[in-house]
Short mmCIF file of C-alpha atoms in Angstrom, two decimals:
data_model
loop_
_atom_site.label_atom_id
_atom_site.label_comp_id
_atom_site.label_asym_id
_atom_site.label_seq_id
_atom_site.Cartn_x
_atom_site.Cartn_y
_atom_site.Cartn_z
CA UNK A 1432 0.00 0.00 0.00
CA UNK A 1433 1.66 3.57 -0.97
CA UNK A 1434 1.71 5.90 1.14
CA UNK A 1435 -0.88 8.17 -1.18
CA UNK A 1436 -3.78 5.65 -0.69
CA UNK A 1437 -2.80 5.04 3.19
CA UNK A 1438 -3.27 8.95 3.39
CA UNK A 1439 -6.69 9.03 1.46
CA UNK A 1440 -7.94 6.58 3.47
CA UNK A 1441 -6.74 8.39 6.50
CA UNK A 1442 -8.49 11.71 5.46
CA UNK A 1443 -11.75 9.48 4.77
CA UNK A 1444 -12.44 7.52 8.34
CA UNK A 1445 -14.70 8.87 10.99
CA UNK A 1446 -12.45 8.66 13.55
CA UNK A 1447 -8.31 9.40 12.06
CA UNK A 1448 -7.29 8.87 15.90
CA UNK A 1449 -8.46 5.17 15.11
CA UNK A 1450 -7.01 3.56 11.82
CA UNK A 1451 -8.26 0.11 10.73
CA UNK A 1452 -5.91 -2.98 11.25
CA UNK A 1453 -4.45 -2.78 7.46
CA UNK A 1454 -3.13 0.62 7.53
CA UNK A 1455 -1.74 0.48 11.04
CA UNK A 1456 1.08 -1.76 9.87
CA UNK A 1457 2.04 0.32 7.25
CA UNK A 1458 1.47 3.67 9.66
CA UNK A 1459 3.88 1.35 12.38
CA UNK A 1460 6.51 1.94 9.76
CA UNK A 1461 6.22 5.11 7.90
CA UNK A 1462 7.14 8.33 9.89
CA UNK A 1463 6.12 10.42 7.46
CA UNK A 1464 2.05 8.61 7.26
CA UNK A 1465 2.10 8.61 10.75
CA UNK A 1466 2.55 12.78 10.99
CA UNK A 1467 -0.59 13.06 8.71
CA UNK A 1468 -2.34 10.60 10.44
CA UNK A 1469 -1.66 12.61 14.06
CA UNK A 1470 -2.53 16.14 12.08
CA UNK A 1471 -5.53 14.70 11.10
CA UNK A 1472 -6.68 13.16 14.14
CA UNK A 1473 -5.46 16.76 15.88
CA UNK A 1474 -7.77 18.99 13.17
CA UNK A 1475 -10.54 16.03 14.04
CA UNK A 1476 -10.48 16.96 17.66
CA UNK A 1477 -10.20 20.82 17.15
CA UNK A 1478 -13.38 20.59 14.73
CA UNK A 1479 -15.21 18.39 17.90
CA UNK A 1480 -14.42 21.08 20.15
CA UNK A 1481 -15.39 24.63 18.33
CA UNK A 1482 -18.65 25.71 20.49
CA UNK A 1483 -22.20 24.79 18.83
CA UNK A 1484 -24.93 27.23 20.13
CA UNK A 1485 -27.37 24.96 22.78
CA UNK A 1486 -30.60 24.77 20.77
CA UNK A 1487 -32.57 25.24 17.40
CA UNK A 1488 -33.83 28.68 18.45
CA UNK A 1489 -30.73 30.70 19.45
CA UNK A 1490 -29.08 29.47 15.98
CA UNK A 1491 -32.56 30.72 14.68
CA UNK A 1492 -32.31 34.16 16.16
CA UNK A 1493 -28.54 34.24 15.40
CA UNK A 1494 -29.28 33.51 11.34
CA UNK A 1495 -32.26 36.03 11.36
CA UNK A 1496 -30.08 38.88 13.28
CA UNK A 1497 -27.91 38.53 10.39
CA UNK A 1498 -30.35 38.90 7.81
CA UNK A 1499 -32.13 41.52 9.32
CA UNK A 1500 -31.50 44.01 6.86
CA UNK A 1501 -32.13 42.45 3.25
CA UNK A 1502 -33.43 39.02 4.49
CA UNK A 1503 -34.27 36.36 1.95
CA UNK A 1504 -33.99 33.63 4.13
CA UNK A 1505 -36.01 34.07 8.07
CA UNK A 1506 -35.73 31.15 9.45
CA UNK A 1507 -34.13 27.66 9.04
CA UNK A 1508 -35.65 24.54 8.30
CA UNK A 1509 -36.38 22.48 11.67
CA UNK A 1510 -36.14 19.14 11.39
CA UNK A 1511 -39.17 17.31 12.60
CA UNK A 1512 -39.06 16.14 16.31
CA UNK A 1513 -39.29 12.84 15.65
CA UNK A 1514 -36.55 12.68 13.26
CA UNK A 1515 -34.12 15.81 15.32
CA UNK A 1516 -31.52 14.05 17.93
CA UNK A 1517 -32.92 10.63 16.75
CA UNK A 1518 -29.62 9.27 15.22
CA UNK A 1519 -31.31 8.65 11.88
CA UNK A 1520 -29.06 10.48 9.98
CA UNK A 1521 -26.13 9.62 11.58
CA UNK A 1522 -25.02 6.35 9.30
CA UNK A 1523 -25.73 8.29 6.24
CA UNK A 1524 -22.98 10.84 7.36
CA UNK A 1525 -20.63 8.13 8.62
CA UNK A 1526 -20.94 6.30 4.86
CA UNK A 1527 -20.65 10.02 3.43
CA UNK A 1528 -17.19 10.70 5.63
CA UNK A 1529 -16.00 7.17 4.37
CA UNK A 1530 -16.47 7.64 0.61
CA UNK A 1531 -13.53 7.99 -1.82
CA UNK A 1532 -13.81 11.41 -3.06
CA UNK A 1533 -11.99 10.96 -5.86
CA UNK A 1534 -14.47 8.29 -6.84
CA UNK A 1535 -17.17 10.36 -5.95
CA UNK A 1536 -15.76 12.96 -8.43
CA UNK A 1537 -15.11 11.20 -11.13
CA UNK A 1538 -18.79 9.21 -11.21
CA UNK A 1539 -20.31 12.83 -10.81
CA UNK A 1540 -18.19 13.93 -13.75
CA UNK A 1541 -18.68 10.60 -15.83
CA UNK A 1542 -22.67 11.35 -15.53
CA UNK A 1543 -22.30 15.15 -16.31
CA UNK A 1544 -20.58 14.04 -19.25
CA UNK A 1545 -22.64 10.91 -20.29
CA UNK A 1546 -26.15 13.30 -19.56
CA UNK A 1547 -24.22 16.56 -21.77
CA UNK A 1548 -23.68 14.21 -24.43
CA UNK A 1549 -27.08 12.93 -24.32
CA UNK A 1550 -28.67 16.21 -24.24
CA UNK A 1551 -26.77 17.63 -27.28
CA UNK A 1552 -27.28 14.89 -29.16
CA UNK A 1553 -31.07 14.98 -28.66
CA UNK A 1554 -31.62 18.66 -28.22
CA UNK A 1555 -34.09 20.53 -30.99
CA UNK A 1556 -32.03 21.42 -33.87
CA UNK A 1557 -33.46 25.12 -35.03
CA UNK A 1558 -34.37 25.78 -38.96
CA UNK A 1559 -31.04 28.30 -39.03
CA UNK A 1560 -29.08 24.90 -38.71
CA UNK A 1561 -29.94 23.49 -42.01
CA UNK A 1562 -27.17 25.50 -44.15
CA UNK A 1563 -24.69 23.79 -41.73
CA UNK A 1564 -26.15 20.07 -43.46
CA UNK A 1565 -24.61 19.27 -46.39
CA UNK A 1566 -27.56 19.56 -49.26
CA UNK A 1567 -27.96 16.53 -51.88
CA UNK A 1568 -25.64 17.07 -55.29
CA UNK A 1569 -27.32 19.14 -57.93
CA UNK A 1570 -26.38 17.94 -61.42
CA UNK A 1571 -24.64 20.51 -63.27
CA UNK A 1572 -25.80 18.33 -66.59
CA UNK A 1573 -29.26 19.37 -65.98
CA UNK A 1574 -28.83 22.83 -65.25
CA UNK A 1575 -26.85 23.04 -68.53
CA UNK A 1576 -30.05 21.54 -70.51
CA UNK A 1577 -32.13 24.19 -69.21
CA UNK A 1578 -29.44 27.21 -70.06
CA UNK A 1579 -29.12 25.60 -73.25
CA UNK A 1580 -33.26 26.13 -73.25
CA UNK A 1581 -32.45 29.45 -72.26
CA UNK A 1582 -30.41 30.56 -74.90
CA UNK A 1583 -32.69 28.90 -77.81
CA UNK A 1584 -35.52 30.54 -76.74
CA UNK A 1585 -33.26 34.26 -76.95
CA UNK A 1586 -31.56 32.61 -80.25
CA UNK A 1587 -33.71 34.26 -83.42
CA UNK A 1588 -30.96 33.08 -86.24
CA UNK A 1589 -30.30 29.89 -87.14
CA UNK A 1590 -26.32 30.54 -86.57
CA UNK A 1591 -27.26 31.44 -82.95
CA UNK A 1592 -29.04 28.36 -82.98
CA UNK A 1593 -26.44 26.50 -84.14
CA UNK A 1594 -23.75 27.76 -82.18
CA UNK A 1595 -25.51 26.71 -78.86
CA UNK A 1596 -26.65 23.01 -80.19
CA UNK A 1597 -22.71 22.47 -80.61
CA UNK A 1598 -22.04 23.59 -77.45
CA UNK A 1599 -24.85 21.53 -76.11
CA UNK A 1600 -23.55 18.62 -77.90
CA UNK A 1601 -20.12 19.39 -76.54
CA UNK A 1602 -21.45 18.98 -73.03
CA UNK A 1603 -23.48 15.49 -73.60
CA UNK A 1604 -20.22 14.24 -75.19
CA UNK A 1605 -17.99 15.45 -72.29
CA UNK A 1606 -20.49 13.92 -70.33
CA UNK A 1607 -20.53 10.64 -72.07
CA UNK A 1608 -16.78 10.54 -72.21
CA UNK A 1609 -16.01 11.26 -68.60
CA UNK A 1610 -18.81 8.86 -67.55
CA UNK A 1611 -17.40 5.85 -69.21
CA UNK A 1612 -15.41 4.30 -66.16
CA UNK A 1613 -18.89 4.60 -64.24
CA UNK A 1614 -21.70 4.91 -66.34
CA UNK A 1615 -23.93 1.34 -67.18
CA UNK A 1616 -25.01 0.48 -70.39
CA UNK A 1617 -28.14 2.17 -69.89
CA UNK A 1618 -27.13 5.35 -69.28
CA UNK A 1619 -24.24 5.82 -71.46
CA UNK A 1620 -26.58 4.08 -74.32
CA UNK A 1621 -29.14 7.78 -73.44
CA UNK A 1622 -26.91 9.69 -73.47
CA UNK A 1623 -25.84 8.44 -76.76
CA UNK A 1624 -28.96 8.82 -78.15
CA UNK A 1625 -29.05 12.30 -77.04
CA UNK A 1626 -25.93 13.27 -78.74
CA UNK A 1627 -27.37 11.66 -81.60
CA UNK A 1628 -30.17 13.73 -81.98
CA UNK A 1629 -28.25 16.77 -81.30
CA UNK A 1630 -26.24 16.47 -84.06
CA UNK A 1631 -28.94 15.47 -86.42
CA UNK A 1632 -32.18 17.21 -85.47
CA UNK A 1633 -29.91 20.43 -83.73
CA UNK A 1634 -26.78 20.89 -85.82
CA UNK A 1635 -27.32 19.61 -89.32
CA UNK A 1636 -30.72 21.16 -89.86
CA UNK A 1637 -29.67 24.41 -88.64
CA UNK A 1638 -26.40 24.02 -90.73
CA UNK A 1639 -29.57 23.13 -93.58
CA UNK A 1640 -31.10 26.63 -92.70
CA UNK A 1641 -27.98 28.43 -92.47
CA UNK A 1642 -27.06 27.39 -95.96
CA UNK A 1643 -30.18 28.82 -97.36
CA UNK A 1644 -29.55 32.55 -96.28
CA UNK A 1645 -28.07 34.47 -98.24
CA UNK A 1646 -24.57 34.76 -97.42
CA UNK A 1647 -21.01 34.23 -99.23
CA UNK A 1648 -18.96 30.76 -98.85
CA UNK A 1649 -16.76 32.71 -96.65
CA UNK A 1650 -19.29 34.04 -94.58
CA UNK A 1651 -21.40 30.16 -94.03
CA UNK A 1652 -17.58 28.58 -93.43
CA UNK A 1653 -17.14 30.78 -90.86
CA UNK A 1654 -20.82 30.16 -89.32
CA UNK A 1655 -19.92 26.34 -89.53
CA UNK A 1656 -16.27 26.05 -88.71
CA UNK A 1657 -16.87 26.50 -85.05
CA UNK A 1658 -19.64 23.74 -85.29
CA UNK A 1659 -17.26 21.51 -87.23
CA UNK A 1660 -14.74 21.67 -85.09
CA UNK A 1661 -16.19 20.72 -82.21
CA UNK A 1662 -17.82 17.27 -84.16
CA UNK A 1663 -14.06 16.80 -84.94
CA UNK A 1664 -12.86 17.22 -81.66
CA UNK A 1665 -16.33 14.89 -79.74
CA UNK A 1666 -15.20 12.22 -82.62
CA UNK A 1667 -11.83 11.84 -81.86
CA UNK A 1668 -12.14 11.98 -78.18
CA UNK A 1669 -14.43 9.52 -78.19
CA UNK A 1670 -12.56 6.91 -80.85
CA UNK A 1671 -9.51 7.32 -78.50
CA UNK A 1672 -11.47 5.94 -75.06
CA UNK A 1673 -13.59 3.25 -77.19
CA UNK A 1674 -11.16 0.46 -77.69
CA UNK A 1675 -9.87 0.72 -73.33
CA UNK A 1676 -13.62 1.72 -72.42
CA UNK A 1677 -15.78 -0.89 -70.24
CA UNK A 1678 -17.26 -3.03 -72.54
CA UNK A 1679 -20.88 -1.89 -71.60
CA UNK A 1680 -19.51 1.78 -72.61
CA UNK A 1681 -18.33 0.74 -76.24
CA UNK A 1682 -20.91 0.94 -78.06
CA UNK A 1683 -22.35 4.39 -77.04
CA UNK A 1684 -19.06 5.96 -77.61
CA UNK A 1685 -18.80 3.93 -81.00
CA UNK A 1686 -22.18 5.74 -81.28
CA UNK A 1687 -21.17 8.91 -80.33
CA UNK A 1688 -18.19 8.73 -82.48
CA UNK A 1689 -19.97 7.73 -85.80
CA UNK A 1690 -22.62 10.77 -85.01
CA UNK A 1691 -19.87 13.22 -84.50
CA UNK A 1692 -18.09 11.76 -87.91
CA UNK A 1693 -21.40 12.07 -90.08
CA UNK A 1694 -22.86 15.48 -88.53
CA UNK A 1695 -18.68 16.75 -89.26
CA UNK A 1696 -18.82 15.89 -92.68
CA UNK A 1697 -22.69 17.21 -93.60
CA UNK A 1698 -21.57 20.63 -92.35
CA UNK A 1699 -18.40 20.20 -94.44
CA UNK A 1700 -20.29 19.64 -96.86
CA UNK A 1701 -22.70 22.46 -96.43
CA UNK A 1702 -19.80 24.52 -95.63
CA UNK A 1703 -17.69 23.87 -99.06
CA UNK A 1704 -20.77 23.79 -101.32
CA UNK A 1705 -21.05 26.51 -104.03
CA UNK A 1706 -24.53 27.37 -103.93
CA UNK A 1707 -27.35 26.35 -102.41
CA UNK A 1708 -26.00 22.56 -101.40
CA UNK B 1309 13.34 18.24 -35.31
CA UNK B 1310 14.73 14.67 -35.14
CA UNK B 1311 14.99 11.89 -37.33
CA UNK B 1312 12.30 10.06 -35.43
CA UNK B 1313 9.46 13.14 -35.62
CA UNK B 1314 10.67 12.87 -39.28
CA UNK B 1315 10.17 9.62 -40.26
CA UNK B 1316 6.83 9.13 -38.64
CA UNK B 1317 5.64 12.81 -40.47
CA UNK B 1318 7.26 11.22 -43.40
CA UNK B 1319 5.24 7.87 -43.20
CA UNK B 1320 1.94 9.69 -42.06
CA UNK B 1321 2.28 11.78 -45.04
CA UNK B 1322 2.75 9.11 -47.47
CA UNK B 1323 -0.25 6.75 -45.68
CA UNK B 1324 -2.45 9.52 -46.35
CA UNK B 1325 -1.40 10.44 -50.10
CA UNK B 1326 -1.95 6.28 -50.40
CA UNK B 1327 -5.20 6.32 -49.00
CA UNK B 1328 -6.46 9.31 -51.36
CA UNK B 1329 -5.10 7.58 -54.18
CA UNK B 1330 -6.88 4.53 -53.49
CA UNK B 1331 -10.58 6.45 -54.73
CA UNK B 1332 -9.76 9.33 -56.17
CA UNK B 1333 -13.16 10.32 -57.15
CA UNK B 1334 -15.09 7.23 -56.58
CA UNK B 1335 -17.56 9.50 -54.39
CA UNK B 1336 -18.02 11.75 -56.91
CA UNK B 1337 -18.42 9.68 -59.68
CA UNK B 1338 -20.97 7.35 -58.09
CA UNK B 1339 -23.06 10.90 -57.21
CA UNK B 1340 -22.95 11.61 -60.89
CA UNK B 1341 -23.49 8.56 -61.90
CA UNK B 1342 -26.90 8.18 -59.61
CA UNK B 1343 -27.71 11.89 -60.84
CA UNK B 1344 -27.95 10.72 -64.29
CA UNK B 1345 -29.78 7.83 -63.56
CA UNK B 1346 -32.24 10.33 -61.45
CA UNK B 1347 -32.63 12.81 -64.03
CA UNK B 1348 -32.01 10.19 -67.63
CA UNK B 1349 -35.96 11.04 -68.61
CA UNK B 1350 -35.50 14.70 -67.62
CA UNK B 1351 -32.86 15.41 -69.50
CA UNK B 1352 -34.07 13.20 -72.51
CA UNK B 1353 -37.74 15.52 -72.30
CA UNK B 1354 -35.66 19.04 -72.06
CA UNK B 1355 -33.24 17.88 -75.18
CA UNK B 1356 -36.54 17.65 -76.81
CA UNK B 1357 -38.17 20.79 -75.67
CA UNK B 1358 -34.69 22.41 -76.95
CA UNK B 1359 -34.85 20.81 -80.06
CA UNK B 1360 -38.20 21.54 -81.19
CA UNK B 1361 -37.66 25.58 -80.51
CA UNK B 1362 -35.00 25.78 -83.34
CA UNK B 1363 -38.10 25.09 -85.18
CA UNK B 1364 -40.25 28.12 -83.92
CA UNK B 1365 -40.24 30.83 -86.07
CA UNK B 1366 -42.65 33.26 -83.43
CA UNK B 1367 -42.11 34.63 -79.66
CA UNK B 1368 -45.11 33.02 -78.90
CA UNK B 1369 -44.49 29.70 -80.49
CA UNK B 1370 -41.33 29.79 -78.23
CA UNK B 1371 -43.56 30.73 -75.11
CA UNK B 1372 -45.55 27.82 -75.94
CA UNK B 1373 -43.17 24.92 -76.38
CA UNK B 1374 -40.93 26.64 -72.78
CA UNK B 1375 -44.21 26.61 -71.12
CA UNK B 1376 -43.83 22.62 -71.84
CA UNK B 1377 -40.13 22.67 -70.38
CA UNK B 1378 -41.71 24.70 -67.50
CA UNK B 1379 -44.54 22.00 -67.34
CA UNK B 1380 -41.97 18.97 -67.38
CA UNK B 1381 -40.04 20.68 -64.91
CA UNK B 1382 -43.28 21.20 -62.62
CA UNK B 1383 -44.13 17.93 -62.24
CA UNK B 1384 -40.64 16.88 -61.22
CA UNK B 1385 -41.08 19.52 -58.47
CA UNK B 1386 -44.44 17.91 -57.41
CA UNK B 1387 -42.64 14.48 -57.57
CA UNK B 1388 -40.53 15.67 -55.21
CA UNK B 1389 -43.05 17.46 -52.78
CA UNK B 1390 -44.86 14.27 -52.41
CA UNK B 1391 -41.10 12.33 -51.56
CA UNK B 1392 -40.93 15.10 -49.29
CA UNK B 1393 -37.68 15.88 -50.67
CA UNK B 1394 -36.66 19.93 -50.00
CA UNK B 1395 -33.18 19.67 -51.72
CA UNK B 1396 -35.04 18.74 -55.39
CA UNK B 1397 -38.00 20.95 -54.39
CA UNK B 1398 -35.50 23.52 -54.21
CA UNK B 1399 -33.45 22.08 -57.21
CA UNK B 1400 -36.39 21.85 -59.15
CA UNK B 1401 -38.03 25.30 -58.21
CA UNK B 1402 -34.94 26.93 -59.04
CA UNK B 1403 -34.77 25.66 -62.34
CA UNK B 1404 -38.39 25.74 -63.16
CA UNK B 1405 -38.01 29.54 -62.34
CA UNK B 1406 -34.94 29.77 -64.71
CA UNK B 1407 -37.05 28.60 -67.85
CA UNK B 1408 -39.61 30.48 -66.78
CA UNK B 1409 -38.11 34.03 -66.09
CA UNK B 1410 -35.71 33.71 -69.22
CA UNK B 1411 -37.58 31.82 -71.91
CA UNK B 1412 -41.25 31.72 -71.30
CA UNK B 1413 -42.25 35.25 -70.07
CA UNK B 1414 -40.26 37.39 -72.07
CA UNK B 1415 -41.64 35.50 -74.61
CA UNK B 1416 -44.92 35.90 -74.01
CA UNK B 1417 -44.28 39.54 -73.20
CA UNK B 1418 -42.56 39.85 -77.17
CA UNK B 1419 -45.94 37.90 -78.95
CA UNK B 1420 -47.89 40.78 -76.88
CA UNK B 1421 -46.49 43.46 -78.99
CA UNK B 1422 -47.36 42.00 -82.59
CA UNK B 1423 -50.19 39.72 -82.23
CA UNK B 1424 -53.39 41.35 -83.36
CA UNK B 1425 -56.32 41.36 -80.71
CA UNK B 1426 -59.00 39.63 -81.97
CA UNK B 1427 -57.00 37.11 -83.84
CA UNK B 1428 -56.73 33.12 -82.93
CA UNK B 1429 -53.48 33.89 -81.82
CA UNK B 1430 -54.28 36.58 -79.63
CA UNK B 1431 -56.98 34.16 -77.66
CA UNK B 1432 -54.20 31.60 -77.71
CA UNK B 1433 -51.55 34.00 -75.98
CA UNK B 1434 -54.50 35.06 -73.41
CA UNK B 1435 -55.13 31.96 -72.82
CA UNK B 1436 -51.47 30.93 -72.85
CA UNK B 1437 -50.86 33.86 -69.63
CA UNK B 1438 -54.47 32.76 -68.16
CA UNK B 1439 -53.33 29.22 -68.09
CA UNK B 1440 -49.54 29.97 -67.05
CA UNK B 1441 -50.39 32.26 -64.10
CA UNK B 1442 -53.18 30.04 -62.59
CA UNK B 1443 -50.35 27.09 -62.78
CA UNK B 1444 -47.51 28.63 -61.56
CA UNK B 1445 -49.83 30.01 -58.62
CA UNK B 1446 -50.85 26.45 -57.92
CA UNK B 1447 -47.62 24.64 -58.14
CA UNK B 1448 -46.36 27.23 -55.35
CA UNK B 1449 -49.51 26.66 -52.94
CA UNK B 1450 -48.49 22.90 -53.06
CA UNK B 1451 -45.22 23.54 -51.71
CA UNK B 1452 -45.76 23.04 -47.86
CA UNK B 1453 -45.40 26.42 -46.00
CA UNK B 1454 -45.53 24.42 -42.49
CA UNK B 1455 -44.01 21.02 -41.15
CA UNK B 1456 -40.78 19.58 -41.11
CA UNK B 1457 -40.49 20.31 -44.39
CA UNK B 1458 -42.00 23.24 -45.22
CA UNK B 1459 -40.65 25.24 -42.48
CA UNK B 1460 -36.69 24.86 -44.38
CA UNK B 1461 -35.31 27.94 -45.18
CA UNK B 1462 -34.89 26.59 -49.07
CA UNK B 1463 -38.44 25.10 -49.27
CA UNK B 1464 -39.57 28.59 -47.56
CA UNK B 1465 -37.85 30.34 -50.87
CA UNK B 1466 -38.81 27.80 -53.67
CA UNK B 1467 -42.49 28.68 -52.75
CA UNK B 1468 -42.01 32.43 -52.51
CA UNK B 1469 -39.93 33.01 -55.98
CA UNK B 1470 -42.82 30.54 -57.36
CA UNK B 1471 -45.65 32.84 -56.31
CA UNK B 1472 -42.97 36.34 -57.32
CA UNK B 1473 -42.98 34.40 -60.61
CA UNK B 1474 -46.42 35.76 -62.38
CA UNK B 1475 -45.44 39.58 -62.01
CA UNK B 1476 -42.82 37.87 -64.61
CA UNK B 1477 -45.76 38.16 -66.84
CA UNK B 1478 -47.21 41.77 -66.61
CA UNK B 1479 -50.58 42.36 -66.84
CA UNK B 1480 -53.21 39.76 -68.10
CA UNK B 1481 -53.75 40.76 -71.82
CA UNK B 1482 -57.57 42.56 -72.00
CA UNK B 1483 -60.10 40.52 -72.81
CA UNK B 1484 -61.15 41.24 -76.82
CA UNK B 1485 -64.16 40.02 -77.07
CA UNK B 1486 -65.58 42.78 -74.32
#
């Protein structure tokens, strides 16, 4: 036993002056224990011997003198008569004085914790706290679709028209492309479709209507170059992923490819005819 | 700093650039991934909305086919009021309120200044605002203004840009045949 658990246990009998049988052989030879053990039983007997007043109602006139002038409290609590002097009380003191405080302590602060913990996890969360929870992924695809609405419904040429179906294009083909580790047949099959249709019902017939303005060669290549190069670009980008691709994103980038290929060489075409093509 | 504090910085680093090599963007990539599965009949019905303007000639042709995008959009937002689901109400609100601000009413608003009243077009336009307003109005009453989902500060401001959306519109076009 060290001596920091002899003194503890010192501190924590009801009577210091009379140590139990287990640390008297360790008091027996440590000086040092034994000092704390006679300052302990010495502050035990001082304590015993400080006056008490003789009864309940001088220590009530004492407590109300002192409150006389802003008094919240007037009197004490009596203890019932029955109860007062009985010696009921007395074993629940004596278990109190014996207690480990340190124990004590750290159970008190193990509940304070455990209850804390409890409480904030279960506590109301306010409205304001929502911005502080993470809100589901927005798909930047589909906000793209509807600019791309956007701009159509400003667009009042055909060469604005064009210009934003390639760039719409551009971005189902990116799509496509960077989805092609990831993406399942199905998907990567729609979105081939889509760039399909983009190129034929969106590029080409514009390109159509934009060769039956009036306007020089120069003038329509320039309209369609910017259109033609991005079909070159989508085509080769996706012929260079097809052959490593996952097998269930082949296909759709085959598709892709071909579209970009045929939709390049229409507007070519449109592009280097003299005339109406 | 010793050769011990070192080493073990040294390995820490290089356990954590191994462990962020290991899924580089697997997160991301499944959220896109589930996105376009989410949205694959969405974004196949706005393609087509976008393709069949290049074939409108007239504002109010274009007010008519971006009232459809508008209408597609609409009922994914109801979709998602019945899931109870305030990020796509607020997604789809948003967007909704996009096509609407910047394609369909200033469309509408441009077929005001050249279609004749007392023409089948101007009764279609009239009918086109009637119809748009009294939509738009209802879509943003069925976004809850109360309960656990209603009372989020995004639901709260999908509903009120819904019902700010018809002053988008300007005046209902008089009545012709008064």
């Amino acid at each position: 036993m060290t001596c920091d658990v002899v003194r503890t246990r010192l501190l924590a009998l009801p009577a210091p002056a009379r140590p139990t049988d287990d640390l008297l052989s360790h008091l027996a030879a440590c000086p040092a224990c034994r000092a704390v053990q006679a300052e302990a039983a010495r502050l035990d007997a001082v304590i015993a011997a400080l006056p008490v007043p003789s009864s309940d109602a001088r220590k009530g006139t004492f407590l109300d003198s002192l409150a006389a002038d802003g008094p919240v409290i007037r009197s004490i609590p009596v203890l019932p008569s029955s109860l007062a002097g009985s010696g009921s009380f007395r074993p629940v003191g004596s278990w109190l004085k014996r207690l480990d405080l340190r124990w004590v302590g750290g159970v008190a602060a193990a509940i304070a914790v455990t209850v804390g913990g409890v409480w904030i996890a279960n506590r109301p969360k306010p409205i304001q706290q929502e911005v502080a929870v993470k809100a589901k992924p927005r798909q930047e695809l589909l906000k793209k679709y509807t600019d791309h609405h956007n701009a159509l419904a400003k667009a009042r040429t055909a060469p604005d028209r064009l210009k934003t179906y390639a760039v719409w294009s551009d971005d189902i083909q990116a799509e496509a492309c960077s989805m092609s580790n990831a993406a399942d047949r199905q998907e990567m099959n729609s979105l081939a479709s889509q760039y399909e249709r983009m190129v034929k019902d969106g590029m080409e017939k514009q390109a159509r209507q934009v060769a039956d303005q009036p306007m020089t060669v120069d003038d329509r290549q320039k309209v369609l170059q910017d259109a033609i190069a991005r079909l070159t670009t989508a085509e080769t980008e996706a012929r260079k992923l097809e052959p490593d691709a996952r097998t269930d994103a082949r296909p759709a980038l085959k598709r892709i490819a071909d579209a970009a290929t045929a939709g390049r060489k229409t507007l070519t075409q449109i592009a280097e005819a003299r005339g109406a093509p | 700093m010793n050769t011990r504090t070192l080493t073990v910085l040294l390995a820490g680093g290089l356990l954590a650039a191994w462990g962020t090599a290991q899924h580089p963007t697997g997160g991301l990539a499944h959220e896109r991934l589930q996105l376009l599965k989410d949205n694959r009949e969405l974004l196949n019905d706005l393609l087509g909305h976008g393709l069949s303007l290049g074939d409108k000639n007239s504002a109010l042709d274009r007010a008519v086919e971006s009232r459809e995008a508008t209408n597609r959009l609409a009922r994914e937002l109801r979709s998602a009021v019945i899931l109870g689901d305030a990020d796509r109400i607020a997604e789809m609100s948003d967007l909704y309120k996009r096509v609407w601000a910047e394609a369909f009413a200033p469309n509408l608003l441009e077929a005001r200044s050249y279609v004749r009243p007392q023409s089948e077009r101007y009764k279609e336009m009239r009918k086109l605002h009637q119809d748009a307003a009294a939509d738009v109005a209802a879509l943003a009453a069925g976004i809850p203004a109360d309960g656990p989902v209603g009372a989020l500060v995004r639901v709260k401001a999908a509903r009120e840009q819904l019902e700010a959306a018809v002053a988008d519109l300007g005046p209902e076009p008089a009545d012709d045949d008064k």
